[in-house]
Coordinates of C-alpha atoms in Angstrom, one line a residue:
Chain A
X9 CA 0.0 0.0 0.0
X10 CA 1.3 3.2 -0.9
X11 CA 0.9 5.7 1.9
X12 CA 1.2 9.0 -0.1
X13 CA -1.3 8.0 -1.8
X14 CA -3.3 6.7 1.3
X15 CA -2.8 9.4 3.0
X16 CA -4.3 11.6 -0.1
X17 CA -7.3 9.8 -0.1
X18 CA -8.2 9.8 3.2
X19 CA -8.1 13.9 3.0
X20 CA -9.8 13.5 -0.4
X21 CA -12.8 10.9 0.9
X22 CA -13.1 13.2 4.5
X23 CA -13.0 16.7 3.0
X24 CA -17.1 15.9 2.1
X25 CA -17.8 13.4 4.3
X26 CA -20.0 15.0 6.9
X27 CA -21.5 13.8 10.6
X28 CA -24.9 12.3 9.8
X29 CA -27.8 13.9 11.8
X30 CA -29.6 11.3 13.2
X31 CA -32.8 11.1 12.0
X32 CA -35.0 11.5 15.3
X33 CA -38.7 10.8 15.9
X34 CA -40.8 13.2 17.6
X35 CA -41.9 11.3 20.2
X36 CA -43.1 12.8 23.4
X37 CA -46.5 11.2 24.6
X38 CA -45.7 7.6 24.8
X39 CA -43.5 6.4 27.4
X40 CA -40.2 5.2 25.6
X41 CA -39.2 8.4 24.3
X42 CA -39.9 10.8 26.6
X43 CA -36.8 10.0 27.2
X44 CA -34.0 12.0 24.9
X45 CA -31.3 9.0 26.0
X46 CA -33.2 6.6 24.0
X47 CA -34.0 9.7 21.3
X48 CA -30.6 8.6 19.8
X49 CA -31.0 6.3 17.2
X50 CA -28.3 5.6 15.3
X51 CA -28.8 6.0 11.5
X52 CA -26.2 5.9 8.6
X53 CA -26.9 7.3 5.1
X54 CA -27.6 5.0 2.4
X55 CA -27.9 6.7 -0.9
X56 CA -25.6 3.8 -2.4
X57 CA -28.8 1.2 -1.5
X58 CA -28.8 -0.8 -5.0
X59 CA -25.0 -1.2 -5.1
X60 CA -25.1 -2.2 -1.3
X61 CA -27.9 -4.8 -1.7
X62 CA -26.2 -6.2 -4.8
X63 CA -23.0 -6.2 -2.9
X64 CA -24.8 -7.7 0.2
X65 CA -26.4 -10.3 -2.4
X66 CA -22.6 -11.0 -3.8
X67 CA -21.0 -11.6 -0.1
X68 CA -23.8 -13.9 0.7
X69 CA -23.4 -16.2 -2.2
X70 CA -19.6 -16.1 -1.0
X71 CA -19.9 -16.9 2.7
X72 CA -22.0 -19.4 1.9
X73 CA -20.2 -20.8 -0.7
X74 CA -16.7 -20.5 0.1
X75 CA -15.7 -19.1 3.7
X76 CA -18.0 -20.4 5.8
X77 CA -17.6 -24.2 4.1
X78 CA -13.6 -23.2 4.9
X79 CA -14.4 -21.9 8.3
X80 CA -16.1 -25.3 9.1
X81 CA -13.4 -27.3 8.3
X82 CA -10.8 -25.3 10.5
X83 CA -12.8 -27.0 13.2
X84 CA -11.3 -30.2 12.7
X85 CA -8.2 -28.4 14.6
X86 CA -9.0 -28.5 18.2
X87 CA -10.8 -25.2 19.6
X88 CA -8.2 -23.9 22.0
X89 CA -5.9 -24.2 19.6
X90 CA -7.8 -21.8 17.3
X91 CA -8.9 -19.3 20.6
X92 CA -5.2 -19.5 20.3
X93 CA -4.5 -18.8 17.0
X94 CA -7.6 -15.5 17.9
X95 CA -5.1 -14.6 20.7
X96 CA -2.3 -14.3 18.1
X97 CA -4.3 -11.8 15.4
X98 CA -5.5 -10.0 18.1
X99 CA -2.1 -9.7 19.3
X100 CA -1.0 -8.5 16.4
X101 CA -3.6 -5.6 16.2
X102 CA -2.4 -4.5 19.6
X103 CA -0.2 -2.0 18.6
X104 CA -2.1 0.1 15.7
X105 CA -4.3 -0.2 18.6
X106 CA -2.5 1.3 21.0
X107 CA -1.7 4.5 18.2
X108 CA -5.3 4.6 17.7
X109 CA -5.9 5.0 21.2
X110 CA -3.3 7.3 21.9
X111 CA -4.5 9.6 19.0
X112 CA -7.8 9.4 20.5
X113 CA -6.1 11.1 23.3
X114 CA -6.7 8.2 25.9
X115 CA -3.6 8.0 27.4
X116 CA -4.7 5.2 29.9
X117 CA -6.1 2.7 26.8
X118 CA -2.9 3.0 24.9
X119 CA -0.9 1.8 27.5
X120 CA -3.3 -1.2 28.3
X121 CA -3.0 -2.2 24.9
X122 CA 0.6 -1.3 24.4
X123 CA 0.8 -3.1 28.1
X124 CA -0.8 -6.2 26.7
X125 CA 1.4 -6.5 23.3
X126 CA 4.5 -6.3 25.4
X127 CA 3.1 -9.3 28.0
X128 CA 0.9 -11.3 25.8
X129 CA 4.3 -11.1 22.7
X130 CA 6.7 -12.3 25.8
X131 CA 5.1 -14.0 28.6
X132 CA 1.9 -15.1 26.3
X133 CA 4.2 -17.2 23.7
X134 CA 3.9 -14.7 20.9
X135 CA 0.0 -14.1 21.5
X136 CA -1.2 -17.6 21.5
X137 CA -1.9 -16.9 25.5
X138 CA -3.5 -13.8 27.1
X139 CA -1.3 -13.2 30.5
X140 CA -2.5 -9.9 30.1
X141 CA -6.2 -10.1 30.4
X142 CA -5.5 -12.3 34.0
X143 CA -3.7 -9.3 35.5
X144 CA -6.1 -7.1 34.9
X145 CA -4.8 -5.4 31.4
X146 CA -8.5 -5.7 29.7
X147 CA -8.6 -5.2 25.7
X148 CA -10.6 -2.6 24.4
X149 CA -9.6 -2.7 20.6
X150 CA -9.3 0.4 19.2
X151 CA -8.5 1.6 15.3
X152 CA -8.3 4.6 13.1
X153 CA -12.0 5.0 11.7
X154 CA -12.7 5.0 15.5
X155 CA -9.8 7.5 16.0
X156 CA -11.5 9.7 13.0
X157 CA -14.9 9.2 14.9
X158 CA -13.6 10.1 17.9
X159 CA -12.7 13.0 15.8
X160 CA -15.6 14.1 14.9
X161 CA -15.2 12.6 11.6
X162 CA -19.3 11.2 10.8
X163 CA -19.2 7.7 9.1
X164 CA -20.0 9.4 5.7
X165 CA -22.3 6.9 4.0
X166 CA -22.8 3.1 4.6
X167 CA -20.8 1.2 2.1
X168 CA -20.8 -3.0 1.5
X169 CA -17.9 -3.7 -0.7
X170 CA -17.2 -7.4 -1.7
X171 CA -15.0 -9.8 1.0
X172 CA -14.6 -6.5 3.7
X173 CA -18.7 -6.5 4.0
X174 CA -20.4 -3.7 5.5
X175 CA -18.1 -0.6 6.3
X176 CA -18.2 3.1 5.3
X177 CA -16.8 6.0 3.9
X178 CA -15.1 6.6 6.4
X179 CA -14.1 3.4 7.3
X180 CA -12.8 1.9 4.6
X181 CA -10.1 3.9 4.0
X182 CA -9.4 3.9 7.7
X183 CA -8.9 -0.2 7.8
X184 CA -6.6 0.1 4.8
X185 CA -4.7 2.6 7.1
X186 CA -5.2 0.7 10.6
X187 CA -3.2 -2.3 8.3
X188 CA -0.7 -0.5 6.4
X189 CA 0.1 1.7 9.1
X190 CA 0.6 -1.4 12.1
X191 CA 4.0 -0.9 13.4
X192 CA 4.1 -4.8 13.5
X193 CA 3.7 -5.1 9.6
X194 CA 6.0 -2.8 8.3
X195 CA 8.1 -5.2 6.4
X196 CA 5.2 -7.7 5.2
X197 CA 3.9 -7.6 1.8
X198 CA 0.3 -6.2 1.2
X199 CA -0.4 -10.3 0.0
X200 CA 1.0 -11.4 3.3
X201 CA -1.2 -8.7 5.3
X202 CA -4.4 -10.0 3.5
X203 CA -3.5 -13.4 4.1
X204 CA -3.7 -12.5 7.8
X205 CA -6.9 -11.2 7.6
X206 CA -7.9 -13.6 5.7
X207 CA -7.2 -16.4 8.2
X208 CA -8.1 -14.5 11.3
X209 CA -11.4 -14.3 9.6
X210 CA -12.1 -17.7 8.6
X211 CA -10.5 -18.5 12.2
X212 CA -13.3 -16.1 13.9
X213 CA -15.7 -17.7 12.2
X214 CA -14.7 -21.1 12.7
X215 CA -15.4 -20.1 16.3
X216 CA -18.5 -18.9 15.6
X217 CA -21.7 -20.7 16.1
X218 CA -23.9 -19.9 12.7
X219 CA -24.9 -16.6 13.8
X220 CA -24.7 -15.0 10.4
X221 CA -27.2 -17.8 9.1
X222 CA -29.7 -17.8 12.1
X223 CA -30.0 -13.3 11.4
X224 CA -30.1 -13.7 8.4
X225 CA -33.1 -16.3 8.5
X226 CA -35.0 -14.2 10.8
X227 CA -35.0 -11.0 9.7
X228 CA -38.0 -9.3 7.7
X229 CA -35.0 -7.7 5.2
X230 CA -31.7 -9.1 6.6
X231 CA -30.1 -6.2 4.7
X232 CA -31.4 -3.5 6.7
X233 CA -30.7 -5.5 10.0
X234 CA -27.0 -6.1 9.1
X235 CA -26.8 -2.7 8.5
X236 CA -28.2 -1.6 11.1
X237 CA -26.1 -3.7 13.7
X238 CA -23.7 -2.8 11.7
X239 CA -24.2 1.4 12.4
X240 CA -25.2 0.8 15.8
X241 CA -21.6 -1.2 16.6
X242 CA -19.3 1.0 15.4
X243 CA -21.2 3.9 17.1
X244 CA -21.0 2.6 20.3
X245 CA -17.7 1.5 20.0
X246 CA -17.1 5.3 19.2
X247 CA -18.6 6.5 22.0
X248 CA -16.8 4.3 24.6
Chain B
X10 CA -14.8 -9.7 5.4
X11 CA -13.3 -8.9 8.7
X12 CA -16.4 -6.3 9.1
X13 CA -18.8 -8.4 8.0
X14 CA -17.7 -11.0 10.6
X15 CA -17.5 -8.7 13.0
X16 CA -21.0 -7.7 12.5
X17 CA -22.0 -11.2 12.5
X18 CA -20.1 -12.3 16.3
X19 CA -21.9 -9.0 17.4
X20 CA -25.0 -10.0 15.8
X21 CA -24.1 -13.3 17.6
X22 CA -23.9 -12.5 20.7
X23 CA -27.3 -10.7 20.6
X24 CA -28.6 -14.4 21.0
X25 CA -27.4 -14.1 24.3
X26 CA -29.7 -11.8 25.4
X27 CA -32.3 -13.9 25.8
X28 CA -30.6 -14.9 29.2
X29 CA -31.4 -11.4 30.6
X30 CA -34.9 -10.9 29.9
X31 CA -34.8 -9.8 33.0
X32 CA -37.7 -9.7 35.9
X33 CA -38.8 -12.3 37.8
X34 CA -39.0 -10.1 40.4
X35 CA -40.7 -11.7 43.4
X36 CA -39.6 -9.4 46.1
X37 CA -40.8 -6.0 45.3
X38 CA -38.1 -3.0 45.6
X39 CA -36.0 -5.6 44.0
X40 CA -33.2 -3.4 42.4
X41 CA -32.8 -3.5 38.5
X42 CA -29.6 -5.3 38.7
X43 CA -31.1 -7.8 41.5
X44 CA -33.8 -7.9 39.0
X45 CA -31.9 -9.0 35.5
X46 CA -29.8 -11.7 38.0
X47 CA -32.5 -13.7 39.2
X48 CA -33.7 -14.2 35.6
X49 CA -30.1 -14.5 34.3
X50 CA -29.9 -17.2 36.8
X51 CA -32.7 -18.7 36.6
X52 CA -32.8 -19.5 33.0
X53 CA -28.7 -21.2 33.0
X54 CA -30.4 -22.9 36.2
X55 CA -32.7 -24.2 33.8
X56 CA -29.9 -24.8 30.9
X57 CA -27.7 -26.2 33.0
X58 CA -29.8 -29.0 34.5
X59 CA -28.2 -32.4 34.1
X60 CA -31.6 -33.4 32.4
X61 CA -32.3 -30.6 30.5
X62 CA -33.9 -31.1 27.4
X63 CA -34.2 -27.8 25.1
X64 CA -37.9 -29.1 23.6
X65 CA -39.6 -29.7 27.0
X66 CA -37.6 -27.2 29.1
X67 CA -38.0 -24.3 25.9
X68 CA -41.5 -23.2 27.3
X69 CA -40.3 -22.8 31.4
X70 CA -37.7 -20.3 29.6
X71 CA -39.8 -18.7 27.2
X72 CA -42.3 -18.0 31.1
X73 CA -39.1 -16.4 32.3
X74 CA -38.4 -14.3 29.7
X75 CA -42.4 -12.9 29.2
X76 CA -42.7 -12.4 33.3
X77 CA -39.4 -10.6 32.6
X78 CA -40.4 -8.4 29.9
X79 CA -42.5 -5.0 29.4
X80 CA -44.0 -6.3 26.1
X81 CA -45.7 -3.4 25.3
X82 CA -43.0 -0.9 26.2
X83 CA -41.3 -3.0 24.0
X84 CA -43.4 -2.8 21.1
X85 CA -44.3 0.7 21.0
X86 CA -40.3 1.4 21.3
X87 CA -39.8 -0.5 18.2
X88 CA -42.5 0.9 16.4
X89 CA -42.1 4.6 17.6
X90 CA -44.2 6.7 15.6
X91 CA -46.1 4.0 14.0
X92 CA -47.5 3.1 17.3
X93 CA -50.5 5.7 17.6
X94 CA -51.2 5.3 14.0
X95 CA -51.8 1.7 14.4
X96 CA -55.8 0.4 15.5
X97 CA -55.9 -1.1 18.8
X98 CA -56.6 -4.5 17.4
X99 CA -53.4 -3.8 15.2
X100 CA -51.0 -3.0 18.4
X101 CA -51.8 -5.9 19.9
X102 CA -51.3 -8.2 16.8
X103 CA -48.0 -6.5 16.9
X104 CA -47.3 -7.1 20.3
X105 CA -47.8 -10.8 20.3
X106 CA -45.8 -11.1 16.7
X107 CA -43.3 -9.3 18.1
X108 CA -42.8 -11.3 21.2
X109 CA -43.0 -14.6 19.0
X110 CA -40.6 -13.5 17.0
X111 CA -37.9 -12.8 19.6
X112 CA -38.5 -16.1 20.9
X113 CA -37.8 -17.6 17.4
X114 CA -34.8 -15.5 16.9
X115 CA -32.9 -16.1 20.3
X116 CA -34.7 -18.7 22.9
X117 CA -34.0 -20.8 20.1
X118 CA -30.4 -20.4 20.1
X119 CA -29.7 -20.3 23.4
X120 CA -28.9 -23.7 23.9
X121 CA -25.6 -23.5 22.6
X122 CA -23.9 -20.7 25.1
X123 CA -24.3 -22.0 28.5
X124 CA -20.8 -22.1 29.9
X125 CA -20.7 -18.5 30.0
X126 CA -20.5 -16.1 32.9
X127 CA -22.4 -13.3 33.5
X128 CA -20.6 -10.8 35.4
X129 CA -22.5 -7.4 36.6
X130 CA -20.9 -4.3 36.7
X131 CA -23.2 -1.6 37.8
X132 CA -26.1 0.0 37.2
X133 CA -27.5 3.6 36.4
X134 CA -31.2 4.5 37.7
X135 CA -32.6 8.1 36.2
X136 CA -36.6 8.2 37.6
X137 CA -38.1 5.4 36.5
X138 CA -35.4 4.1 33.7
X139 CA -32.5 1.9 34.6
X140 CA -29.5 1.1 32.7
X141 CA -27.5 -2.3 34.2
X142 CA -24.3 -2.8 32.8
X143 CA -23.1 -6.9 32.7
X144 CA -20.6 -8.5 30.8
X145 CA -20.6 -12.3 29.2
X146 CA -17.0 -13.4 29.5
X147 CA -16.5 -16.2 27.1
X148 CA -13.4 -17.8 26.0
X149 CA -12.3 -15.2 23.2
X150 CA -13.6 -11.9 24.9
X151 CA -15.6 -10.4 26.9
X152 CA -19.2 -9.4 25.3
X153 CA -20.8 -6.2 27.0
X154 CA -24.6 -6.3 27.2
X155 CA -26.7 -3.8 28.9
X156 CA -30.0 -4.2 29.9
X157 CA -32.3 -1.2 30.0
X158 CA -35.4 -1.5 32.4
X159 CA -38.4 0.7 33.1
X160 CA -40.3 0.7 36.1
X161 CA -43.9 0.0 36.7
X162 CA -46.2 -0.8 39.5
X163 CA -42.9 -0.7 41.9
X164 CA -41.4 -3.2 39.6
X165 CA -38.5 -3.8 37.1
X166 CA -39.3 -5.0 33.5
X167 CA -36.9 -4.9 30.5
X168 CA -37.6 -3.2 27.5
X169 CA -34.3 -3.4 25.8
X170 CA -31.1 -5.1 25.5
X171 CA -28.1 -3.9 23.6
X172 CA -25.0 -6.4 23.0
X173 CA -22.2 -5.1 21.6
X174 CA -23.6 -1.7 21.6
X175 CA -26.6 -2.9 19.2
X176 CA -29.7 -2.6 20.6
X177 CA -32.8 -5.0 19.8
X178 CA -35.2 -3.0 19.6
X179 CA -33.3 -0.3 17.6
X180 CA -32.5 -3.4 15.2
X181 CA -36.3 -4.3 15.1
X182 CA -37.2 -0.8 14.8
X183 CA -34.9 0.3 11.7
X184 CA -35.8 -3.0 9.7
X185 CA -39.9 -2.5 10.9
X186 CA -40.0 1.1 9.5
X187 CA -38.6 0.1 5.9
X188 CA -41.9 -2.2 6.0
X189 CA -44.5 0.1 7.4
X190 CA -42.9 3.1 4.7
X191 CA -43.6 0.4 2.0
X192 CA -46.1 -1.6 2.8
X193 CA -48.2 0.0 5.6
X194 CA -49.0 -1.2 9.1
X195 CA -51.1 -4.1 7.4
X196 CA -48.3 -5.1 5.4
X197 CA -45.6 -5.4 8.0
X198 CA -47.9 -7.5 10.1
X199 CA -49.0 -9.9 7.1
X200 CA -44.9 -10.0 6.5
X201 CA -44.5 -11.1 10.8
X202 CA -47.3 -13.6 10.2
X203 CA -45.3 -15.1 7.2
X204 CA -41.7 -15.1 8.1
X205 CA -43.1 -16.8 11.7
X206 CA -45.0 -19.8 9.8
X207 CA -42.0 -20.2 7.2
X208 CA -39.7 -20.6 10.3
X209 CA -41.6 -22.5 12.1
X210 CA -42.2 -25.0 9.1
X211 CA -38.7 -25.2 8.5
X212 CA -38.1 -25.7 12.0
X213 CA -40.3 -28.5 11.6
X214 CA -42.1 -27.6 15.1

């Protein structure tokens, strides 16, 4: 990834890209929102809708077809060894999110997370154990489209792209960025860095108990409920 | 994709909420945290049961989680302004699709996640709403879910959960208004009725 260029677009993409006013109901004589705290709800701009269904449409056929079958057969390798492998990844995030944090001006959440890369890289065997979590060094993940929401930076408009799934104007460009810019990839090829997303993912999922498929059954328009857990997440992850 | 999974272990942990329908309260002044533990413990007492059978046991949960809950806080949160257009006759419908629905969705899951913890952490009270923080630790993570509770009649009931910051009823209410815009309050009720049948002939219950 070049980072001129990176850097470039990410001035380029949040020059227009403007905090969304949540649309708010008016509603003052029935008893849940009398309330402004639950007046919030969290809303993300959509003018992309046809693209982002047909998108949606596209990632569906390929979880179904080809990550989720691979997910299931990483679970022929015994589960703490993959909650190991998630310790490893997770590990390896820990210091773009320890920048993120300290960019976000919390000064306390950097160094738990810088805390835990140095304790879980040494005493945790490279990551596979979390040492750090036992004495008290809890993760609170952190990365740059947070650091740009914490920034004031809105989430511009919701965006599904094809393999990253739902994400956002602001977003996007920001994941690029949290990866190219991790202090612990600097000498890895962009290939290799997908790679490890790649696996982390189908490692997640492998840990994961169908939850995709049982939301996706349920909902009335699964779309509109993906995207809006989607919306809500990353807004409360802002937030914290 | 690592979004899309993300959204999907958030998504996945929502099923856990169903273990914090919170309420049974028997003793009255019960506090909202005292309130969300007694159900929370009550239904992994019922999960956890060396006998436990997920078809007989399903409806001594699905008791727990309706004494727990403020249905029709619930439902006219989800529906917000589409609540005092509806009939009478048409609120209720909604109510009781509603409440089948979020059985569907997460009783029905539940039976997977019982070796988790629930730790509290604390709780906010602001007149007669309560926010109670807890947190599932599981074995990659821990999971916040909040439970948000209104008070009636001196009592406790839940009219929300959020997990991982996403918030059923918000969920509900964002994919219900797409409906309602579309297809009017008539519509989105035929569309509940449907989607519940479909399920529960795949289901094969």
């Amino acid at each position: 990834m070049n980072k001129r260029l990176l850097s470039a677009l990410l001035v380029l993409l949040f020059g227009f890209a403007t905090p969304l006013a949540s649309a708010q109901d008016d509603d003052d004589d029935f008893f849940v929102f009398d309330d402004e705290e639950d007046d919030a709800s969290v809303t993300i701009a959509d003018p992309l809708e046809g693209f982002n269904r047909a998108m949606f449409a596209v990632n569906d056929k390929l979880y179904r077809g080809v990550v989720k079958p691979i997910a299931r057969g990483l679970r022929i390798i015994p589960e703490p060894i993959r909650i190991g492998a998630d310790n490893f990844f997770t590990n390896l995030r820990a210091p773009i999110s320890a920048v993120s944090a300290l960019l976000q001006g919390d000064v306390r959440n950097a160094g738990t997370e810088a805390g835990r890369f140095v304790l879980n890289t040494t005493v945790g065997v490279a990551g596979f154990l979390d040492p750090a979590t036992k004495v008290g060094l809890i993760r609170d993940e952190e990365d740059l489209g947070q650091t740009l929401g914490k920034w004031g930076v809105g989430p511009g408009i919701y965006l599904v792209l094809p393999f990253v799934g739902s994400t956002s104007l602001r977003d996007f460009p920001a994941l690029i960025a949290t990866n190219a810019w991790n202090p612990v990839y600097q000498n890895l090829h962009d290939d290799t860095i997908v790679a490890i997303n790649v696996v982390d993912a189908e490692n997640t999922l492998s840990l994961d108990k169908d939850t995709y498929e049982a939301f996706y059954r349920d909902a009335l328009d699964p779309y509109v409920f993906f995207r809006s857990a989607w919306a809500q997440n990353r807004a409360g992850r802002i937030e914290r | 994709m690592r979004t899309l999974i993300h959204s999907c272990t958030s998504a996945f942990f929502a099923l856990l909420l169903s273990l914090g329908f919170a309420a049974a309260v028997q003793a009255q002044q019960a506090t909202p945290t005292a309130t969300v533990q007694t159900t929370v413990d009550t239904i992994l007492g019922i999960l956890r049961k060396p006998d436990f059978d997920f078809d007989t046991d399903r409806e001594a949960i699905k008791q727990e989680v309706t004494k727990a809950f403020d249905a029709t806080a619930m439902a006219q949160s989800v529906l917000s302004t589409n609540w005092r257009s509806a009939t009478k006759e048409q609120q209720e419908e909604f109510r009781d699709l509603l409440l089948a629905t979020i059985e569907n969705t997460y009783i029905d899951r539940i039976k997977a996640y019982t070796n988790e913890t629930v730790e509290f952490r604390g709780e906010s009270i602001n007149n007669d709403r309560a926010t109670v923080e807890s947190v599932v630790v599981t074995q990659s993570g821990n999971v916040p879910v909040n439970y948000k509770l209104r008070l009636r009649n001196d009592l406790w009931y839940v009219y929300d959960v959020e997990v991982e910051n996403v918030s059923m009823v918000s969920s509900y209410r964002d994919t219900y208004r797409d409906v309602v815009r579309r297809s009017g309050m008539d519509g989105l009720l035929a569309q509940m009725r449907s989607k519940l049948e479909e399920l529960k002939a795949s289901k094969g219950v």
